[in-house]
mmCIF file of C-alpha atoms in Angstrom:
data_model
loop_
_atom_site.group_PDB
_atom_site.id
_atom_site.type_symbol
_atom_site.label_atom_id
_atom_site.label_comp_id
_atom_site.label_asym_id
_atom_site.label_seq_id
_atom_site.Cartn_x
_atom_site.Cartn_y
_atom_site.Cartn_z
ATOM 1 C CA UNK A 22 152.032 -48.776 18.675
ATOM 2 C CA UNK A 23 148.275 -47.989 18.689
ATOM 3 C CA UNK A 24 147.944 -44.430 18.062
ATOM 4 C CA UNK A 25 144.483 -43.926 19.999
ATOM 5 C CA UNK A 26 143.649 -46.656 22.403
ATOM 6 C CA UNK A 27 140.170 -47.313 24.263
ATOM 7 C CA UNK A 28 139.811 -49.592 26.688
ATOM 8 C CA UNK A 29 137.416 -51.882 26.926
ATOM 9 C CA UNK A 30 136.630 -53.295 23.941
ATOM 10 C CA UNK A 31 133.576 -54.885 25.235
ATOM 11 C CA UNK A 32 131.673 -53.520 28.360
ATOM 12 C CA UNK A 33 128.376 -55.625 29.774
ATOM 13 C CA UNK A 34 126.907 -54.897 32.219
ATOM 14 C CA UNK A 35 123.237 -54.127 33.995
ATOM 15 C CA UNK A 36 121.331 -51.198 34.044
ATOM 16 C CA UNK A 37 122.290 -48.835 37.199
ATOM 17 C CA UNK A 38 125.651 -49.725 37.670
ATOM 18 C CA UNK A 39 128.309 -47.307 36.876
ATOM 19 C CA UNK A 40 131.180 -47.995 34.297
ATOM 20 C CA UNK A 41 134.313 -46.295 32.847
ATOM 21 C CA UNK A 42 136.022 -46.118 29.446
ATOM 22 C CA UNK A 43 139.244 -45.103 29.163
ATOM 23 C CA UNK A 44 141.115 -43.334 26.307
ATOM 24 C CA UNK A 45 144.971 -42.719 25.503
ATOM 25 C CA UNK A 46 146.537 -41.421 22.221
ATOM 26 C CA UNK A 47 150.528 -41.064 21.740
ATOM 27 C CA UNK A 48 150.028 -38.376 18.778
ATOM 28 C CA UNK A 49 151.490 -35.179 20.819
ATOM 29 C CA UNK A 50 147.547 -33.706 19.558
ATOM 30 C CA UNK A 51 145.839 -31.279 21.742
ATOM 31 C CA UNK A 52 142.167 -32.178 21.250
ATOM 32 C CA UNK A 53 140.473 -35.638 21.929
ATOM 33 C CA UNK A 54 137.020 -36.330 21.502
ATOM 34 C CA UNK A 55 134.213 -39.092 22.828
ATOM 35 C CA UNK A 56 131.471 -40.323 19.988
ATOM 36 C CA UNK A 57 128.601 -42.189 20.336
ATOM 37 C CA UNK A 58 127.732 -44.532 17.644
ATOM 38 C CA UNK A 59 124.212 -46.069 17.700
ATOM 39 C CA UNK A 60 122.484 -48.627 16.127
ATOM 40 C CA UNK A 61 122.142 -47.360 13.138
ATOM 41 C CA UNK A 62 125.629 -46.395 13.001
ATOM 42 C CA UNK A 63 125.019 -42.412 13.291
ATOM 43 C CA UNK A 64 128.095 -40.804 14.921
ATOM 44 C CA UNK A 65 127.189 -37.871 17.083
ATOM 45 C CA UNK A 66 129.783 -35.753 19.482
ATOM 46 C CA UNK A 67 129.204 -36.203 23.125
ATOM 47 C CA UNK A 68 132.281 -34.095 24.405
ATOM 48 C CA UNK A 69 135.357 -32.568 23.170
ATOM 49 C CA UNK A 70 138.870 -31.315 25.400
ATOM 50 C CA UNK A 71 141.397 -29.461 24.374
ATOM 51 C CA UNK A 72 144.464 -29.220 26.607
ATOM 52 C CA UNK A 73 142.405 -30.689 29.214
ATOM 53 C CA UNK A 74 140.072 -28.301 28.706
ATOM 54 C CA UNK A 75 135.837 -29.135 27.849
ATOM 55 C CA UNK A 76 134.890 -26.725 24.889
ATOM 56 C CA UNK A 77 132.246 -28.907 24.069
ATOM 57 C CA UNK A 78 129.362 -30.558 25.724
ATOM 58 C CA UNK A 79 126.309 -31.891 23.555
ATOM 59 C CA UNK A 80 123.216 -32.288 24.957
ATOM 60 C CA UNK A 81 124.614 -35.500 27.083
ATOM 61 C CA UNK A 82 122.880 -36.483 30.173
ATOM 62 C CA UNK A 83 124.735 -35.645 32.918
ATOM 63 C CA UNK A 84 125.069 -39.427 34.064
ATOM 64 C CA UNK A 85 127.993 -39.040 31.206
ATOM 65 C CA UNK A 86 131.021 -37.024 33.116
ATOM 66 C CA UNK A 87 134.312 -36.827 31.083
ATOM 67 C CA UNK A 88 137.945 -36.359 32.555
ATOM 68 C CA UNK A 89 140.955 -35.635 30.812
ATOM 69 C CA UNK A 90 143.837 -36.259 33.087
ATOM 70 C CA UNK A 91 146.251 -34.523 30.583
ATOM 71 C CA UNK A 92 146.160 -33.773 27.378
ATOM 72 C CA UNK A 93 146.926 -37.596 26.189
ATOM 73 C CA UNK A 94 144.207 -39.062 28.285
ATOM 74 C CA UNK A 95 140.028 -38.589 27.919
ATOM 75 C CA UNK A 96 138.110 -40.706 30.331
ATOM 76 C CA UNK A 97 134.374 -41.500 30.196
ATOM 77 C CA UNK A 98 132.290 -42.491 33.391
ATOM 78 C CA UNK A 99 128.850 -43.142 33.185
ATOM 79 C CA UNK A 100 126.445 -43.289 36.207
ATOM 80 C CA UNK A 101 122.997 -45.133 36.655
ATOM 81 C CA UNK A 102 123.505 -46.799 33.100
ATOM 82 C CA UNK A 103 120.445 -47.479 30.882
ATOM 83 C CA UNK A 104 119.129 -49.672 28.474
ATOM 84 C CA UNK A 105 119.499 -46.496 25.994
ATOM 85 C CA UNK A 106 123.210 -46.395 27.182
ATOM 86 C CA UNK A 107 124.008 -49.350 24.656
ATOM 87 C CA UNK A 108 126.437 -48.332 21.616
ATOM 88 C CA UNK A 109 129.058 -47.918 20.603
ATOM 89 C CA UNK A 110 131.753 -45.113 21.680
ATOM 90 C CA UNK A 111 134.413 -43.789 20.099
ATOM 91 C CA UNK A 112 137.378 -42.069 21.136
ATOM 92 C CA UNK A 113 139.227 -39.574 18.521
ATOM 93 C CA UNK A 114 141.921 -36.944 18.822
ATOM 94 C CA UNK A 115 143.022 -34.165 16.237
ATOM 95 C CA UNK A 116 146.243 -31.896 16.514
ATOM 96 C CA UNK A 117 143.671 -29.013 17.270
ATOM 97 C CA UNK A 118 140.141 -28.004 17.719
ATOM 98 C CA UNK A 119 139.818 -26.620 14.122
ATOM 99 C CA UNK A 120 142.030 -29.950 12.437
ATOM 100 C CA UNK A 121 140.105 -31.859 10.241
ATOM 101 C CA UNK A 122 142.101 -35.343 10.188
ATOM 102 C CA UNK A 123 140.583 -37.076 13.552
ATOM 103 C CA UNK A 124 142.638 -40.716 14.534
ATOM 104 C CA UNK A 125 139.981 -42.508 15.947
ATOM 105 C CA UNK A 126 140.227 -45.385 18.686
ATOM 106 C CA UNK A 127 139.222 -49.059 17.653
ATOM 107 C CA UNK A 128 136.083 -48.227 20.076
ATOM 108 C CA UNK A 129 134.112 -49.305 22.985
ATOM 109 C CA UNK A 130 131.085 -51.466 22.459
ATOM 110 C CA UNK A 131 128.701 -51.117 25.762
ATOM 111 C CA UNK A 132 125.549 -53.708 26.334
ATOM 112 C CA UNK A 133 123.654 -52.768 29.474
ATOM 113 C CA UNK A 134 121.213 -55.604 30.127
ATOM 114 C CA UNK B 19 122.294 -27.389 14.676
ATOM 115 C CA UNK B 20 124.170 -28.682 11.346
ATOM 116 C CA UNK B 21 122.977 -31.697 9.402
ATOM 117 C CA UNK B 22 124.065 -33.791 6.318
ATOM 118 C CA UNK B 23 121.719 -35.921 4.567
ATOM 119 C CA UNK B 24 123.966 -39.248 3.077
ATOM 120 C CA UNK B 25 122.625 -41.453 0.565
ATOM 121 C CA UNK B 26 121.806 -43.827 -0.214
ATOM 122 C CA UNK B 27 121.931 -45.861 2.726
ATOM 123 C CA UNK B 28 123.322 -49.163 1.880
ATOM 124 C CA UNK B 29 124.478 -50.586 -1.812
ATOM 125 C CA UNK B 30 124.978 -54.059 -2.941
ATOM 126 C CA UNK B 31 127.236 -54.555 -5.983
ATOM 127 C CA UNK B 32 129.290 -56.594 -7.591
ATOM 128 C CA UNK B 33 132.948 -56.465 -7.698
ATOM 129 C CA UNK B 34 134.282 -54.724 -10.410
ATOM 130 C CA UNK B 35 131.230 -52.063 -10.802
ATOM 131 C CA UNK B 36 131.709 -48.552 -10.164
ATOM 132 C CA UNK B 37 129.777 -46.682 -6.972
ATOM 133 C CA UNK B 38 128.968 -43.654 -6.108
ATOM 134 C CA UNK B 39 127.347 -41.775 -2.703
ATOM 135 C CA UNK B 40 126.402 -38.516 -2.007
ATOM 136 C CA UNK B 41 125.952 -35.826 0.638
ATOM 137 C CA UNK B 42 124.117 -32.686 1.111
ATOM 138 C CA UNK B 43 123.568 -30.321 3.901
ATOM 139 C CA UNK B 44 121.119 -27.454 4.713
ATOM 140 C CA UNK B 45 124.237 -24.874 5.270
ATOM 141 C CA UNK B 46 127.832 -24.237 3.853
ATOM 142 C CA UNK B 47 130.362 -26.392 4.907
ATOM 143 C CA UNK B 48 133.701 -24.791 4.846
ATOM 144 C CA UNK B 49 135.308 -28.375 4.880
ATOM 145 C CA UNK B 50 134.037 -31.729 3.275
ATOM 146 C CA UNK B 51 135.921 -35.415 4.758
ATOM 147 C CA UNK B 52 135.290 -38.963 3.750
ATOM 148 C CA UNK B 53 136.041 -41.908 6.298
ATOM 149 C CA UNK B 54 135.814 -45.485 5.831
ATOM 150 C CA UNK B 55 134.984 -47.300 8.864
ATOM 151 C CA UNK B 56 135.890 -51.528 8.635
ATOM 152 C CA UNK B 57 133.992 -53.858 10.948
ATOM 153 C CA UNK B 58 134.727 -53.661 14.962
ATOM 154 C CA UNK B 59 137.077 -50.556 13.981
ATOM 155 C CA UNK B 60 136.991 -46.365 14.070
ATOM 156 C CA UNK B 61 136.724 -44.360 10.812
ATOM 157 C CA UNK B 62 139.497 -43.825 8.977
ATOM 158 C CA UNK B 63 140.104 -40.556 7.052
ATOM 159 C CA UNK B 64 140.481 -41.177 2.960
ATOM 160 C CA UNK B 65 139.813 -37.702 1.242
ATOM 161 C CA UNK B 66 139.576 -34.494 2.925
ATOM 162 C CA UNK B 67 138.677 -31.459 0.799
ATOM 163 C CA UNK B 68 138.806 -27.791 1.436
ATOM 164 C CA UNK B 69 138.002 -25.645 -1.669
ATOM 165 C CA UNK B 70 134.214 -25.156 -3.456
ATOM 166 C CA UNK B 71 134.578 -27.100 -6.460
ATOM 167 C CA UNK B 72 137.883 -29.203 -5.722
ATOM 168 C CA UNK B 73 138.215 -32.392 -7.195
ATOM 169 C CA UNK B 74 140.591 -35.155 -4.955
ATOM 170 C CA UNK B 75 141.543 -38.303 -5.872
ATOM 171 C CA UNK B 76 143.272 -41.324 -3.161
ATOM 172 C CA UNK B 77 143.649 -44.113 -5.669
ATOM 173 C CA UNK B 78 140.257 -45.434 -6.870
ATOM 174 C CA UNK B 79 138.802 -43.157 -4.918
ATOM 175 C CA UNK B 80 137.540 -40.030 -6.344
ATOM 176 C CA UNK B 81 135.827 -37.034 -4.177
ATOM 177 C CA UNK B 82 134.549 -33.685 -5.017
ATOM 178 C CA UNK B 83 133.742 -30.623 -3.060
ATOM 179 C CA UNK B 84 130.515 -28.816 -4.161
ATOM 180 C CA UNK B 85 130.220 -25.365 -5.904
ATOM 181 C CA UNK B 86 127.543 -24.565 -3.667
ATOM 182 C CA UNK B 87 129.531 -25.680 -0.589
ATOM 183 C CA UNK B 88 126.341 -27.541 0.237
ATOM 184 C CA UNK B 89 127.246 -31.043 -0.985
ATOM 185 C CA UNK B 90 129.844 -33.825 -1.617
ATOM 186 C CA UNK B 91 130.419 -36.775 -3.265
ATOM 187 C CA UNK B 92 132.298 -39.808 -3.557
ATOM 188 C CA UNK B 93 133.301 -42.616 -6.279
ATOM 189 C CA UNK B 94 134.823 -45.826 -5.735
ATOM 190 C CA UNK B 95 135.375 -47.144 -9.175
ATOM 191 C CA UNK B 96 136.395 -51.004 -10.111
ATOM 192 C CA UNK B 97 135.423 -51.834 -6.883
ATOM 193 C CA UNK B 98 136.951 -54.839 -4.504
ATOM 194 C CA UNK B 99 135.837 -56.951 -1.615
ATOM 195 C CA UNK B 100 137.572 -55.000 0.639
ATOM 196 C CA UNK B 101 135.839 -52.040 -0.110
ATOM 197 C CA UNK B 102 133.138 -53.294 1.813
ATOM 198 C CA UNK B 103 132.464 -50.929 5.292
ATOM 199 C CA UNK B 104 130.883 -48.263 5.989
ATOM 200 C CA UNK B 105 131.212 -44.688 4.328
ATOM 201 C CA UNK B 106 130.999 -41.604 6.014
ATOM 202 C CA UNK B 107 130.589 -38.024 4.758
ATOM 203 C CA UNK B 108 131.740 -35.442 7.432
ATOM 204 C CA UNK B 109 132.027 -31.705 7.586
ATOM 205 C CA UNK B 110 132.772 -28.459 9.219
ATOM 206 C CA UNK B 111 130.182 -25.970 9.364
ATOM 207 C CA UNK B 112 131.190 -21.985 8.688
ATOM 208 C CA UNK B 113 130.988 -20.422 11.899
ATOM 209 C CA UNK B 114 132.130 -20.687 15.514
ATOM 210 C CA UNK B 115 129.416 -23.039 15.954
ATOM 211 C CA UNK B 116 131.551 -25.647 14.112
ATOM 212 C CA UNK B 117 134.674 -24.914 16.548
ATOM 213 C CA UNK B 118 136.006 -28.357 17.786
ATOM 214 C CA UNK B 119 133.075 -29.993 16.268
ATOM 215 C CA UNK B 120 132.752 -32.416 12.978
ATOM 216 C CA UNK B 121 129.335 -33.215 11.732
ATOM 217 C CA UNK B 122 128.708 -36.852 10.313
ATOM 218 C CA UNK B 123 126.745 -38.405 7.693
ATOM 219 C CA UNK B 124 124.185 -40.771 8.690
ATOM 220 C CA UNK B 125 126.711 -43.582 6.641
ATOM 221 C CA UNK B 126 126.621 -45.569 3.771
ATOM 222 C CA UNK B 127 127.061 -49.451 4.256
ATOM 223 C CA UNK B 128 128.595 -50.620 0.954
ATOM 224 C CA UNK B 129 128.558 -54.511 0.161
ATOM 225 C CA UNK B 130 130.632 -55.677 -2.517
ATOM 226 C CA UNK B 131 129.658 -59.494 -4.058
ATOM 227 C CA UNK B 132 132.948 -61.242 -5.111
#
């Protein structure tokens, strides 16, 4: 059993369009997480929920809306992609906000063309 | 916000040698974590430390909190070929700030010759 899954793996597509990730874990933890991982491999936080709840929103463009479902499920839609768009995402959940030992998802890798 | 500074950047050794990577940040860190991320996969946690000055070992892996609670480090000695990935430094900041949040190294991308 994969403990957090992301699906897609892969994600193509061209700029404009809109696209979804989707996230599941089957930990029982309360906080999940979405990371973007560029080029040079730098991981930065986009968004955090904890029992469905945001508590944190990083300077993302607000073509990026998240949605957690419940507390097993983070989603990731993205309007209008861009060229910029292309990385890789991660998702990651913890048993809480302040836990230090994130599972991490296998990730998504999105090309916008 | 929070930073850490990871270096060096990439290393190319030979199996058997010992390495050793480093990170520092501009403000206390109340927690220090090293991942290992493996092609097309996520990070995976291998040392997590909590305590200025602690010392943790996982194996051949060696890890150290700094006294300052500014830095880290971690050893890999008699390296293999499947060491090879990428090595990330993380941390948690002092503060509510850091709430939710873990701050990542920029990376180290470790080859290892057979």
């Amino acid at each position: 059993d994969t403990a957090v899954s992301q699906t897609p793996k892969y994600l193509v597509t061209q700029m404009g369009n809109d696209k979804s990730i989707k996230c599941e874990q089957n930990l029982g933890h309360d906080t999940m997480y979405w990371y973007k991982q560029d080029s040079k491999k730098f991981l930065k936080i986009m968004f955090s929920y904890n029992n469905k709840e945001l508590i944190i929103n990083e300077t993302v463009p607000n073509r990026f809306s998240p949605k957690s479902p419940d507390k097993a499920h983070l989603n990731l839609h993205i309007n209008s992609l861009e060229l910029g768009d292309s990385a890789v995402y991660f998702c990651a959940s913890s048993q809480d906000p302040m836990s230090y030992g994130y599972t991490f998802g296998s990730g998504t890798r999105l090309t916008v063309v | 916000g929070q930073q850490l500074n990871q270096s060096p950047q990439s290393m190319f050794i030979q199996e058997g040698e010992d390495v050793s990577m480093n990170c520092t940040s501009s403000s206390i860190f109340n927690t220090w974590l090293w991942y290992k991320q493996d092609p097309g996969e996520g990070p995976v946690l291998l040392i997590a430390l909590y305590k200025a000055g602690e010392l943790t070992s996982n194996g051949r892996l060696t890890a150290q909190f700094g006294i300052t609670r500014k830095d880290s480090f971690l050893n890999i000695s008699a390296s293999i070929p499947s060491d090879v990935g990428i090595y990330f430094c993380a941390g948690r900041g002092a503060g509510g700030t850091s709430y939710g949040k873990l701050t990542f190294g920029q990376g180290t991308i470790l080859t290892v010759h057979p």
